[in-house]
Coordinates of C-alpha atoms in Angstrom, one line a residue:
X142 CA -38.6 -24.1 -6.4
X143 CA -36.6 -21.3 -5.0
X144 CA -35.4 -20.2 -1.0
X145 CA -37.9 -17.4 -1.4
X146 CA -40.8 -20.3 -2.2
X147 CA -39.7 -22.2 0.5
X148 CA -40.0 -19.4 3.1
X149 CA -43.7 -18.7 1.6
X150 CA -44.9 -22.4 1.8
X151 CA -42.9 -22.4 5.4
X152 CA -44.3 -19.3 6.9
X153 CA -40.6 -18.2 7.7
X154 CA -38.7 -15.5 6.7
X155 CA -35.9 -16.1 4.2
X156 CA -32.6 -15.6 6.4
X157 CA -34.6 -18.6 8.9
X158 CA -34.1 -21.0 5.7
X159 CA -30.8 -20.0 5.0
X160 CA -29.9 -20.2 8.8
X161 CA -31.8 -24.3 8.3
X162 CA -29.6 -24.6 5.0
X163 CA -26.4 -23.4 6.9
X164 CA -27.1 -25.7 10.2
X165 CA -27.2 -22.7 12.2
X166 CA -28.0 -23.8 16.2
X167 CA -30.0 -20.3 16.9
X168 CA -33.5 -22.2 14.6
X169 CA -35.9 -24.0 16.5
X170 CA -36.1 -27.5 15.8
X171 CA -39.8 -27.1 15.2
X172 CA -39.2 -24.6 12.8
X173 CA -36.1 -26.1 11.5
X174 CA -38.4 -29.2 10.7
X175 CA -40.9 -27.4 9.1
X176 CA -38.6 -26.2 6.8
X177 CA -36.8 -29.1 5.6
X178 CA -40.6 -31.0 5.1
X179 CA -40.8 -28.3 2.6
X180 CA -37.4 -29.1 1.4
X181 CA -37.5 -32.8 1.4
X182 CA -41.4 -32.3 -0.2
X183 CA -40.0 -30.4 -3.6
X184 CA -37.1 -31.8 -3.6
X185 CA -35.5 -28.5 -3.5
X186 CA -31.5 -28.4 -4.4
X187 CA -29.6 -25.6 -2.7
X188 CA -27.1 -23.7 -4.6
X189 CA -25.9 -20.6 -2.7
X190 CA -27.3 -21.6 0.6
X191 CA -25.7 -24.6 0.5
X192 CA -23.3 -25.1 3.2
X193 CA -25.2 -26.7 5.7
X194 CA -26.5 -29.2 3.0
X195 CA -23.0 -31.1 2.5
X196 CA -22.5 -29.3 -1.2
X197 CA -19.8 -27.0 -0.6
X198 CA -20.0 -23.3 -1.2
X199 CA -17.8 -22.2 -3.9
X200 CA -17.1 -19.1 -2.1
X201 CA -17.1 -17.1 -4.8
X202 CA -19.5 -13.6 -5.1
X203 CA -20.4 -12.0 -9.0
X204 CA -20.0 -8.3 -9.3
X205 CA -21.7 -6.2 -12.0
X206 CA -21.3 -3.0 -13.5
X207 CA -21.8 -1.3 -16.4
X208 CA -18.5 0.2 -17.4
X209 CA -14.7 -0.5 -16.1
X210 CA -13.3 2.6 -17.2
X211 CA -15.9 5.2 -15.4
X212 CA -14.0 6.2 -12.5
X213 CA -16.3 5.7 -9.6
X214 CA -17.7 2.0 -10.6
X215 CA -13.8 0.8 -10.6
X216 CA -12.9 2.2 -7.7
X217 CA -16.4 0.7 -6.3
X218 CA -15.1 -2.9 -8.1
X219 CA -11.5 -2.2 -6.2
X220 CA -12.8 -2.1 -2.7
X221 CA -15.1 -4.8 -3.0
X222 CA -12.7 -7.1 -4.3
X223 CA -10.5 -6.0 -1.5
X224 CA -13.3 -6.1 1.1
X225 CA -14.3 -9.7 -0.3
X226 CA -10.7 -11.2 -0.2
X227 CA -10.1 -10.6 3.2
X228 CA -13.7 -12.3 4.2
X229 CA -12.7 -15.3 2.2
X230 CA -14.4 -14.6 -0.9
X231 CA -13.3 -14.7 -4.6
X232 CA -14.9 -12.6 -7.4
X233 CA -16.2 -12.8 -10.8
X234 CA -16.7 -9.4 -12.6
X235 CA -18.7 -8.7 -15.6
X236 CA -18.8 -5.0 -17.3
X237 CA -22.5 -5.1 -18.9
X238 CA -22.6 -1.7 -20.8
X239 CA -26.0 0.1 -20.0
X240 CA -28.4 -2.1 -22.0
X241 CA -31.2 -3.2 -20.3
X242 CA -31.4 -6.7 -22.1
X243 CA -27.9 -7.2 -21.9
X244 CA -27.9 -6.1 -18.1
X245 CA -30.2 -9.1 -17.8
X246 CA -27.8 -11.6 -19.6
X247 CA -25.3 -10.9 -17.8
X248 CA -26.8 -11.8 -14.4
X249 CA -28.4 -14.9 -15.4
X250 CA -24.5 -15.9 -16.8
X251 CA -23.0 -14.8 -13.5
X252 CA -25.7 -17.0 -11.6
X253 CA -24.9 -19.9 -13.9
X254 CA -21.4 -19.7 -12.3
X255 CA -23.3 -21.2 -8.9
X256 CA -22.0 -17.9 -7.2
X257 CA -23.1 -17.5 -3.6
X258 CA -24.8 -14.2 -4.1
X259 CA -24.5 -10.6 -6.8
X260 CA -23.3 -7.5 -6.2
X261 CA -24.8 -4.7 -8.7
X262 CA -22.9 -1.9 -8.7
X263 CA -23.8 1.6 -9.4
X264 CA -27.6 2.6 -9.8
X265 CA -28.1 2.1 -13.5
X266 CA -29.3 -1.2 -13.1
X267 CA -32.6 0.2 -10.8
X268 CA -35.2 1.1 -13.7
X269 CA -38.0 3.5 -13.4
X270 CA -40.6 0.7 -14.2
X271 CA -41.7 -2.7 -12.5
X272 CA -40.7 -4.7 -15.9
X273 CA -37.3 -2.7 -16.1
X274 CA -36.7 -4.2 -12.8
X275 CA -38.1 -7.7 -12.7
X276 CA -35.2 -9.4 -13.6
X277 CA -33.5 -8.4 -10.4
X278 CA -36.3 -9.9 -8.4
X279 CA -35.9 -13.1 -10.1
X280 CA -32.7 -13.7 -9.9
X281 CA -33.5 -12.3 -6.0
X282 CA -35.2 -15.6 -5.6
X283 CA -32.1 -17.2 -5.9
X284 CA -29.0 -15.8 -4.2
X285 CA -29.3 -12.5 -2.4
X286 CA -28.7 -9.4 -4.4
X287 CA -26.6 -7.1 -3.1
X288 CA -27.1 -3.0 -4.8
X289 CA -24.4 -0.9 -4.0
X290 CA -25.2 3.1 -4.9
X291 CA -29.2 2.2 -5.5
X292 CA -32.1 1.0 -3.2
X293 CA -34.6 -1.7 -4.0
X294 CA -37.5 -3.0 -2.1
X295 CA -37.6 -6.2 -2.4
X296 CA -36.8 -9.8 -0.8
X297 CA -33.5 -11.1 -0.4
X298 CA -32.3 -7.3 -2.2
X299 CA -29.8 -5.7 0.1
X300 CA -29.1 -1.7 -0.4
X301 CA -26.0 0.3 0.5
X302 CA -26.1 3.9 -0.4
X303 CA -25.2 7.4 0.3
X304 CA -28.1 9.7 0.4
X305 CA -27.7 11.7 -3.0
X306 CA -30.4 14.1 -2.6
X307 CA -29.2 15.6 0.7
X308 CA -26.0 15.4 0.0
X309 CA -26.7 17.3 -2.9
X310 CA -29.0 19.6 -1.9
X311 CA -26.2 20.6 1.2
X312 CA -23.3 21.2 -1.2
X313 CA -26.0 23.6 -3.3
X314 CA -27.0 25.1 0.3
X315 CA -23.2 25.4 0.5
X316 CA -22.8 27.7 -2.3
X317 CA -25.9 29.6 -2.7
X318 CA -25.5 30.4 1.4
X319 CA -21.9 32.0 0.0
X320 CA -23.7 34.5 -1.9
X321 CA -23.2 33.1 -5.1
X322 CA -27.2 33.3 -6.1
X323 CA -27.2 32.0 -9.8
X324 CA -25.5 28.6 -10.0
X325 CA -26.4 26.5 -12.7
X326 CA -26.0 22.5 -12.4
X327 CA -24.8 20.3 -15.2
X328 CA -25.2 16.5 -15.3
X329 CA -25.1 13.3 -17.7
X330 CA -27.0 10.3 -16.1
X331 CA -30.6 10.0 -15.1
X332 CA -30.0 6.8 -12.8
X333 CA -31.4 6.4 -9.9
X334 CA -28.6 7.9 -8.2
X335 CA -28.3 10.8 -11.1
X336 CA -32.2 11.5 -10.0
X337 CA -31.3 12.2 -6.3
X338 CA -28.6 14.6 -7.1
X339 CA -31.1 16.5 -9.6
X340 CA -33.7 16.6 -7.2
X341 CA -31.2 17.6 -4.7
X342 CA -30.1 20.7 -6.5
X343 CA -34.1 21.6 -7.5
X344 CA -35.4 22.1 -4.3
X345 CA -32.0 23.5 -2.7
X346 CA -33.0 26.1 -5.3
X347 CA -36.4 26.6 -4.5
X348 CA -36.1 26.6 -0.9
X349 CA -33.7 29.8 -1.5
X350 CA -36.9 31.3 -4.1
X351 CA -34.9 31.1 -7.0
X352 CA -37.8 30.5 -9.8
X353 CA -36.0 29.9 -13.2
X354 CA -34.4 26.6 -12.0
X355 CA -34.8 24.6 -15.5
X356 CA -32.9 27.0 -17.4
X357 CA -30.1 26.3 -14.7
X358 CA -29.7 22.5 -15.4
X359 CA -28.1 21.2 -18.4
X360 CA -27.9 17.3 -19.1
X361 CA -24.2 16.7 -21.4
X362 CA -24.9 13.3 -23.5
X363 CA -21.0 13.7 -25.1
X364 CA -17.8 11.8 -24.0
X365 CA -17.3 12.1 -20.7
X366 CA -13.8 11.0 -20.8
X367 CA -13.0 14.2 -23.2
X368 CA -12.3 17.4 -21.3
X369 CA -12.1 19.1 -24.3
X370 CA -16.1 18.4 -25.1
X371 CA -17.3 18.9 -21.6
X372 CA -15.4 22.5 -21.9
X373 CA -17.0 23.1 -25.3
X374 CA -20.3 22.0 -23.9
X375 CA -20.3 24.9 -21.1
X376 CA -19.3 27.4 -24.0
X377 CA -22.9 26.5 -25.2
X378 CA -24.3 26.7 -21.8
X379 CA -22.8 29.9 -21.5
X380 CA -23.9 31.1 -24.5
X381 CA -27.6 29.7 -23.6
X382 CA -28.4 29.7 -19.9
X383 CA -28.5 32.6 -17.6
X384 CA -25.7 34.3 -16.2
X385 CA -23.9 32.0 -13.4
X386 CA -21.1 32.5 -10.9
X387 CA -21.2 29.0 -9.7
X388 CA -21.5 25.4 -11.4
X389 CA -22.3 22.3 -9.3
X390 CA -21.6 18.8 -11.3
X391 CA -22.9 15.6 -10.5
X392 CA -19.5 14.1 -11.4
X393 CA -15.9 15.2 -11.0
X394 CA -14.7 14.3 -14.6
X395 CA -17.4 17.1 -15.8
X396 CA -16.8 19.5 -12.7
X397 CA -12.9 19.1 -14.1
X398 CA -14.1 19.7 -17.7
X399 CA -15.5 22.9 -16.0
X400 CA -12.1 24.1 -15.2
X401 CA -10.9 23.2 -18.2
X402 CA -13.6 25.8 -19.5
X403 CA -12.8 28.6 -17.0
X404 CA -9.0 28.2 -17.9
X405 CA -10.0 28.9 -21.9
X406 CA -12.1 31.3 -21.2
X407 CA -9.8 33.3 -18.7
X408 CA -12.5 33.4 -15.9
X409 CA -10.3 33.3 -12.5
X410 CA -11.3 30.2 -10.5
X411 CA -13.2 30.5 -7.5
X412 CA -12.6 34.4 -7.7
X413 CA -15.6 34.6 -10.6
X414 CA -16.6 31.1 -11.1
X415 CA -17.0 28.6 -8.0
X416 CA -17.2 24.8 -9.1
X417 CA -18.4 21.9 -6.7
X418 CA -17.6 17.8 -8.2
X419 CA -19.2 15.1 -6.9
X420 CA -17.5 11.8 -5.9
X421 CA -14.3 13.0 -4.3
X422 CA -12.4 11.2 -7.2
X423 CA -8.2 11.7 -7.6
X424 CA -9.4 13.7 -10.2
X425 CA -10.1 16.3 -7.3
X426 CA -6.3 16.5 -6.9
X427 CA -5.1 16.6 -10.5
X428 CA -6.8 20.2 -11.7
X429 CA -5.6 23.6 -10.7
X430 CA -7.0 24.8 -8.5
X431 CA -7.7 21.6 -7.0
X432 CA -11.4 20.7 -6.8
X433 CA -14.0 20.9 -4.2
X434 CA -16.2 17.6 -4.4
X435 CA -18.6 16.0 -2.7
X436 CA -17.1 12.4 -0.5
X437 CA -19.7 10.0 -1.4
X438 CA -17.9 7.5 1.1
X439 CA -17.8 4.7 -1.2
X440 CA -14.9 3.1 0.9
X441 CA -17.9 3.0 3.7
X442 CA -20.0 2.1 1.6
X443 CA -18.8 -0.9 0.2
X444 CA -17.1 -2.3 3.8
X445 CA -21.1 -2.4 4.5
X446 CA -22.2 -3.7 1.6
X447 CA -19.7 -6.8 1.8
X448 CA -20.5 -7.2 5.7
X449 CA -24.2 -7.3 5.3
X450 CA -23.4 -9.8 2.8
X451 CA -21.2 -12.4 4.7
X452 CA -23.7 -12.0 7.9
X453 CA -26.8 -12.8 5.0
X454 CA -24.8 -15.9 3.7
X455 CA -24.2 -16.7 7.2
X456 CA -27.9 -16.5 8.4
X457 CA -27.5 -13.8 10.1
X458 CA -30.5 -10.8 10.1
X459 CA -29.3 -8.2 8.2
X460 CA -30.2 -4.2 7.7
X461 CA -32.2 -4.4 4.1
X462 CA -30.8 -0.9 3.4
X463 CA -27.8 1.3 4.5
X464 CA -27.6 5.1 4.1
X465 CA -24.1 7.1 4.9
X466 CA -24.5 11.1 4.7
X467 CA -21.8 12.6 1.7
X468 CA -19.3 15.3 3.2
X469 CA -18.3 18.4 0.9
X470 CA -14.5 18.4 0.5
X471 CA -13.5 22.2 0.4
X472 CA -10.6 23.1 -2.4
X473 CA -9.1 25.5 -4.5
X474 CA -12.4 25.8 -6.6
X475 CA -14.9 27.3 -3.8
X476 CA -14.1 30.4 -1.7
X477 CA -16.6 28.8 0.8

């Protein structure tokens, strides 16, 4: 017996049993009977709803993600921590790697902590497939799951996002409306995020009639910690694509690898190449010329995220999905 199987057998929607479980005043008492008839029925033990049931919360929220050291997922860990803290929260963090199986291990350990609800963050852990993504809808049925980067339709799943694909398909608007006509887009993640961005950059394309878009994109499966690679793996795209004036990235380490390229190839930056990042990173600030990058707000982003979370754990009705526009950042790497 779960909350979610109590608010089917109830007829009640799942923040009305956690408002019952947290002694909220704003149920009806008809309604607030009904439920606890289910309760008293299963003998249903509340973990994470628990504070109206005299077993204390332990006021303490699990966070996911797949990898510390990628820039964006621990600045996204950062501010939730931060954002969590000062709403009275404590955190446990596990890094899972991008394994689906051990993506699943890992949030059935951080629910055997008796946590009060998940954060998963970044989109890798949204599959293409029902089965990829069943094991967030069980766990779901539990505590509510909180996706920070991703969206999920689902019960007691909470989204906060920016939206990729017209963020994306702006910033390629950007540059193609600056009369550079042949850009070429390089990327390393097919997420569900990475998908929005791709698609974003397709149809910018075709919207402008350009027709030989596949030989513009170029995935990089290397190190994307090592410049050096990322620089050697536009020599190939050099060597292979098109001609291009203009490379858009879906992540500022590889938009910075970029520049590394242009600098060993003695092509002047924007003059002859313009380069467009993605995430706004410090990174943005640590190349010459700086970089122009796309501002995801993940700061937003993850002040909603923790909010819609305290008002779920509190009862409250809460947004199922949040979406903040991205803003293009203008640098040393654009002329536009």
């Amino acid at each position: 017996m779960t909350i979610y199987d109590i608010s089917k057998k109830a007829g009640v929607s799942i923040a009305t049993v956690s408002r019952v479980l947290n002694g909220s005043d704003k149920v009806r008492p008809s309604t607030k009977k009904k439920v606890m008839d289910i309760i008293e029925k299963y003998d249903y033990t509340p973990n994470a709803f628990a504070r109206g049931m005299g077993l204390h919360s332990l006021q303490t929220i699990g966070i996911l993600c797949a990898d510390s050291s990628d820039l964006f997922l621990a600045k996204a860990v950062y501010y939730l921590e931060q954002e969590l803290q000062a709403n009275g929260y404590e955190s446990l963090l596990c890094c899972t790697g991008y394994n689906l199986e051990l993506k699943q291990n890992y949030l059935n350990l951080i629910l055997s902590k008796k946590v009060d609800g998940i954060i998963l963050v970044g989109s890798n852990f949204i599959g293409t497939t029902e089965d990829e993504n069943q094991y967030i809808k069980d766990v779901s049925t539990q505590v509510p799951i909180m996706l920070l980067n991703a969206s999920f339709d689902y019960p007691n799943v909470y989204s906060t996002l920016c939206d990729d694909y017209t963020t994306m398909f702006e910033a390629t608007e950007s540059m193609l409306d600056s009369g550079i006509a042949d850009p070429v887009y390089i990327y390393n993640s097919i997420s569900y995020s990475g998908r929005k961005k791709l698609n974003g950059f397709k149809d910018a394309l075709k919207k402008h009639g350009i027709s030989d878009i596949e030989n513009r994109i170029h995935k990089y499966d290397g190190d994307s910690q090592q410049f050096n690679e990322i620089a050697d793996f536009m020599d190939q795209v050099a060597k292979e694509a098109p001609p291009f004036h203009g490379v858009i990235a879906a992540d500022d380490v590889l938009a910075v690898g970029v520049v590394k390229y242009a600098q060993c190839n003695h092509i002047s930056v924007p003059d002859d190449l313009s380069i467009i990042g993605y995430n706004n990173s410090m990174l943005t600030t640590c190349c010459i010329p700086e970089l122009t990058s796309v501002d995801n707000r993940l700061e937003t982003q993850t002040h909603q995220l923790v909010q819609t979370l305290v008002g779920v754990l509190s009862g409250e009705e809460m947004p199922k999905k949040s979406i903040f526009s991205g803003k293009l950042i203008k640098r040393g790497t654009t002329l536009f």
